[in-house]
Coordinates of C-alpha atoms in Angstrom, one line a residue:
Chain A
X1 CA 0.1 -0.1 -0.1
X2 CA 1.2 3.2 -1.0
X3 CA 2.3 6.2 1.5
X4 CA 3.3 8.7 -0.6
X5 CA 2.2 10.0 -4.1
X6 CA 3.9 12.0 -5.9
X7 CA 3.8 13.1 -9.8
X8 CA 5.7 11.3 -12.1
X9 CA 8.0 14.1 -13.7
X10 CA 8.5 17.7 -13.5
X11 CA 10.7 20.3 -15.3
X12 CA 12.5 23.3 -13.5
X13 CA 14.1 26.4 -15.1
X14 CA 18.2 26.6 -13.8
X15 CA 17.8 29.0 -11.4
X16 CA 14.4 29.5 -10.2
X17 CA 12.9 28.1 -7.3
X18 CA 11.6 24.2 -7.7
X19 CA 8.1 23.0 -6.1
X20 CA 8.0 19.4 -5.5
X21 CA 4.8 18.0 -4.5
X22 CA 3.8 14.6 -1.8
X23 CA 0.5 13.5 -0.9
X24 CA 0.8 11.3 1.9
X25 CA -3.5 11.2 3.3
X26 CA -2.7 8.3 5.5
X27 CA 0.0 10.0 7.6
X28 CA -0.5 9.1 11.1
X29 CA 0.8 11.8 14.1
X30 CA 4.2 10.2 14.7
X31 CA 5.2 9.8 11.5
X32 CA 7.6 11.8 10.2
X33 CA 7.8 12.1 5.9
X34 CA 12.0 12.6 5.0
X35 CA 13.1 13.5 1.6
X36 CA 16.3 12.0 -0.5
X37 CA 16.9 12.0 -4.0
X38 CA 18.8 9.5 -6.1
X39 CA 21.3 10.7 -9.5
X40 CA 21.6 8.4 -11.8
X41 CA 21.7 5.1 -10.6
X42 CA 23.8 5.9 -7.8
X43 CA 22.8 5.7 -3.7
X44 CA 20.0 7.6 -2.8
X45 CA 21.2 11.1 -0.8
X46 CA 19.2 12.5 2.3
X47 CA 18.1 16.2 1.9
X48 CA 15.6 17.3 4.8
X49 CA 13.1 15.9 7.0
X50 CA 10.0 17.4 9.1
X51 CA 7.5 15.8 11.3
X52 CA 5.0 19.6 11.3
X53 CA 6.7 22.2 11.0
X54 CA 8.5 24.0 8.9
X55 CA 11.8 23.4 7.8
X56 CA 14.9 24.4 6.3
X57 CA 18.7 23.4 5.5
X58 CA 21.3 24.8 3.3
X59 CA 20.2 22.3 0.4
X60 CA 16.1 22.7 1.1
X61 CA 12.9 23.8 2.4
X62 CA 10.1 21.4 3.8
X63 CA 6.9 23.2 3.5
X64 CA 3.8 20.6 5.4
X65 CA 0.5 21.2 5.3
X66 CA -1.1 21.8 8.7
X67 CA -3.7 18.1 8.2
X68 CA 0.2 16.6 7.5
X69 CA -1.9 15.3 4.8
X70 CA 0.8 17.0 2.2
X71 CA 4.0 18.4 1.8
X72 CA 6.5 20.5 -0.8
X73 CA 10.3 20.2 -1.1
X74 CA 11.4 23.4 -2.2
X75 CA 14.7 24.0 -4.2
X76 CA 15.3 27.6 -4.1
X77 CA 17.4 28.0 -7.2
X78 CA 17.9 24.9 -8.4
X79 CA 21.1 23.6 -10.7
X80 CA 22.0 21.1 -13.5
X81 CA 23.8 18.9 -10.8
X82 CA 19.6 19.0 -9.3
X83 CA 18.3 16.8 -11.6
X84 CA 18.0 13.8 -9.9
X85 CA 14.8 11.5 -8.6
X86 CA 13.3 12.6 -5.7
X87 CA 11.4 10.7 -3.2
X88 CA 9.3 11.5 -0.2
X89 CA 9.5 9.0 1.9
X90 CA 7.4 8.3 5.1
X91 CA 9.5 7.1 7.8
X92 CA 7.5 4.3 10.5
X93 CA 8.1 3.7 13.7
X94 CA 8.2 0.2 15.0
X95 CA 9.7 -1.9 17.9
X96 CA 11.8 -3.1 16.0
X97 CA 13.1 0.1 14.3
X98 CA 12.4 2.9 11.8
X99 CA 10.8 2.1 8.0
X100 CA 11.2 3.7 5.0
X101 CA 8.1 3.6 2.8
X102 CA 9.4 4.7 -0.8
X103 CA 7.3 6.0 -3.3
X104 CA 8.1 5.7 -6.9
X105 CA 9.5 9.4 -6.1
X106 CA 9.5 12.8 -9.2
X107 CA 11.8 13.0 -11.9
X108 CA 13.2 16.5 -12.3
X109 CA 14.8 17.7 -15.0
X110 CA 16.5 20.9 -14.8
X111 CA 16.6 22.7 -17.7
X112 CA 19.3 25.6 -18.7
Chain B
X1 CA 36.9 7.5 5.1
X2 CA 35.4 4.7 2.3
X3 CA 31.9 5.0 3.8
X4 CA 29.6 2.2 2.8
X5 CA 31.2 -0.4 0.2
X6 CA 29.6 -3.6 -1.5
X7 CA 31.0 -6.1 -2.9
X8 CA 30.0 -7.3 -5.6
X9 CA 29.5 -4.3 -8.6
X10 CA 28.1 -6.2 -10.8
X11 CA 26.9 -10.6 -10.5
X12 CA 25.0 -12.9 -13.3
X13 CA 23.2 -16.2 -11.1
X14 CA 21.0 -18.9 -13.0
X15 CA 17.9 -19.6 -11.3
X16 CA 18.4 -21.6 -8.1
X17 CA 22.4 -20.5 -7.9
X18 CA 23.3 -18.9 -4.3
X19 CA 25.5 -16.2 -3.3
X20 CA 26.2 -13.1 -0.4
X21 CA 26.8 -10.0 -1.1
X22 CA 28.4 -7.7 1.2
X23 CA 28.1 -4.4 2.6
X24 CA 31.0 -2.4 4.8
X25 CA 30.8 0.9 6.6
X26 CA 33.5 2.2 8.3
X27 CA 31.6 5.0 10.0
X28 CA 30.9 2.5 13.0
X29 CA 27.3 3.5 12.7
X30 CA 24.3 1.1 15.0
X31 CA 22.0 0.5 12.1
X32 CA 22.6 -0.9 9.1
X33 CA 19.6 -1.8 5.8
X34 CA 19.7 -3.8 2.8
X35 CA 17.2 -2.6 -0.1
X36 CA 16.2 -4.0 -3.3
X37 CA 15.1 -1.3 -6.1
X38 CA 13.9 -1.9 -9.5
X39 CA 13.1 -0.2 -12.7
X40 CA 11.1 2.7 -11.9
X41 CA 10.3 1.8 -8.6
X42 CA 11.2 3.1 -5.8
X43 CA 13.6 1.5 -2.7
X44 CA 11.8 -1.3 -0.7
X45 CA 13.2 -2.7 2.6
X46 CA 14.5 -6.1 2.7
X47 CA 16.1 -6.7 6.3
X48 CA 17.7 -4.3 8.5
X49 CA 19.6 -4.1 12.3
X50 CA 19.7 -2.2 14.5
X51 CA 22.9 -3.7 16.0
X52 CA 25.5 -6.1 16.0
X53 CA 24.0 -9.7 16.6
X54 CA 20.9 -8.7 15.6
X55 CA 18.6 -8.5 12.8
X56 CA 14.8 -7.8 11.7
X57 CA 12.5 -8.2 8.9
X58 CA 11.4 -5.1 6.4
X59 CA 8.6 -5.1 3.5
X60 CA 10.1 -7.8 1.1
X61 CA 11.8 -10.5 3.1
X62 CA 11.0 -13.3 1.5
X63 CA 13.5 -15.3 -0.4
X64 CA 16.6 -13.6 1.7
X65 CA 18.8 -14.0 4.6
X66 CA 21.1 -11.2 6.3
X67 CA 24.0 -11.6 8.9
X68 CA 25.0 -9.4 11.5
X69 CA 27.9 -10.7 12.9
X70 CA 30.6 -7.6 12.7
X71 CA 29.1 -4.2 13.8
X72 CA 30.7 -3.3 10.0
X73 CA 29.3 -5.5 8.2
X74 CA 25.7 -6.7 6.8
X75 CA 25.8 -10.1 4.6
X76 CA 22.3 -10.6 2.5
X77 CA 22.0 -14.0 1.4
X78 CA 20.0 -15.6 -1.5
X79 CA 19.4 -19.4 -0.3
X80 CA 17.8 -20.2 -4.1
X81 CA 18.1 -17.3 -6.7
X82 CA 14.6 -16.9 -8.7
X83 CA 14.5 -14.6 -11.6
X84 CA 12.1 -12.5 -9.4
X85 CA 15.5 -11.2 -7.5
X86 CA 16.7 -9.2 -10.5
X87 CA 17.1 -6.3 -9.2
X88 CA 19.6 -3.5 -8.0
X89 CA 20.5 -3.6 -4.1
X90 CA 21.0 -0.9 -2.1
X91 CA 22.8 -1.3 2.1
X92 CA 22.6 1.6 3.9
X93 CA 23.4 2.7 7.5
X94 CA 22.2 5.2 10.2
X95 CA 23.7 6.3 13.4
X96 CA 22.6 6.6 16.7
X97 CA 22.8 10.3 18.5
X98 CA 20.6 10.8 21.8
X99 CA 19.7 6.9 22.0
X100 CA 17.1 7.9 18.6
X101 CA 18.7 6.5 15.1
X102 CA 19.0 9.6 12.8
X103 CA 18.2 8.4 9.9
X104 CA 20.4 10.4 8.2
X105 CA 20.8 6.6 6.0
X106 CA 24.3 6.6 4.8
X107 CA 24.0 4.7 1.0
X108 CA 25.9 2.4 -0.4
X109 CA 27.0 2.3 -4.7
X110 CA 24.5 -0.6 -5.7
X111 CA 25.5 -4.4 -6.4
X112 CA 23.0 -4.6 -10.4
X113 CA 22.3 -8.7 -9.9
X114 CA 20.9 -10.7 -12.9
X115 CA 19.0 -14.1 -12.5
X116 CA 18.6 -16.3 -15.6

C-alpha cells in the first residue's frame, strides 16, 4: 500500500525554484516525512525531514500542511546538478526500529 | 573514510544458485539496511539491523537471509536465486544520536544482480 504519491516527472528552469509536491493522506501522528534524492543510479542522498513544522537547511525547504496530508519540497535556486529522482518518504516507527516507505518518486529535470 | 561499500558491483546468477552480498561501513554506525530497487520503482526495505547480532524483517524479506556478525558488516544472502530477484540492491547505514537513530541513511553504490 502506497504511503506517498508524487508526480512522475517535472521540469524546472535553471536558477528558478523547484517545488516538488507529495501527498501522504494516510500519515499517522508520529510518522515523519523525509525527502531523499537519487542521481543517475547512485545510492539515494538525504535532503531534509520534518514532522509538522516547516524545515529549512542548506539544501532545501520543507513545507508541511497543517493537516499533514501533504508536503512540498522546495529547491530555492535549481541547478543542473539537481536533476535527479526525488523521493518523498514516510518513516514508520516500529518496535524493532524505523522503516522507510519509498514511493516511486518524481524525476526532476533542470533545464538550462 | 570509504563510507558504505558493497561487494560485488555486478553479478549474474542462474536460477537456483546462491550468493552473498557484502556491505561494509567504516563510520561505526549502529543501524544497517538492505534495500532492493526494481526498474522505475522506489527502494523497498528487505531486512535491517539495529546492532551487532540483531536483524529484523522489512517490507519484502521473503527469499533473503541476513547476518550481522560484526558491527561494520551486513551480509545479504540468496539461498536459491529466482528471476524475480533481479534487481539493484542498496545497502545503507545510520547512526544513533541521543539514543535514537538519526535516519540520515548513508547509501552504498549498489549491486546490480541479474538472475537468469
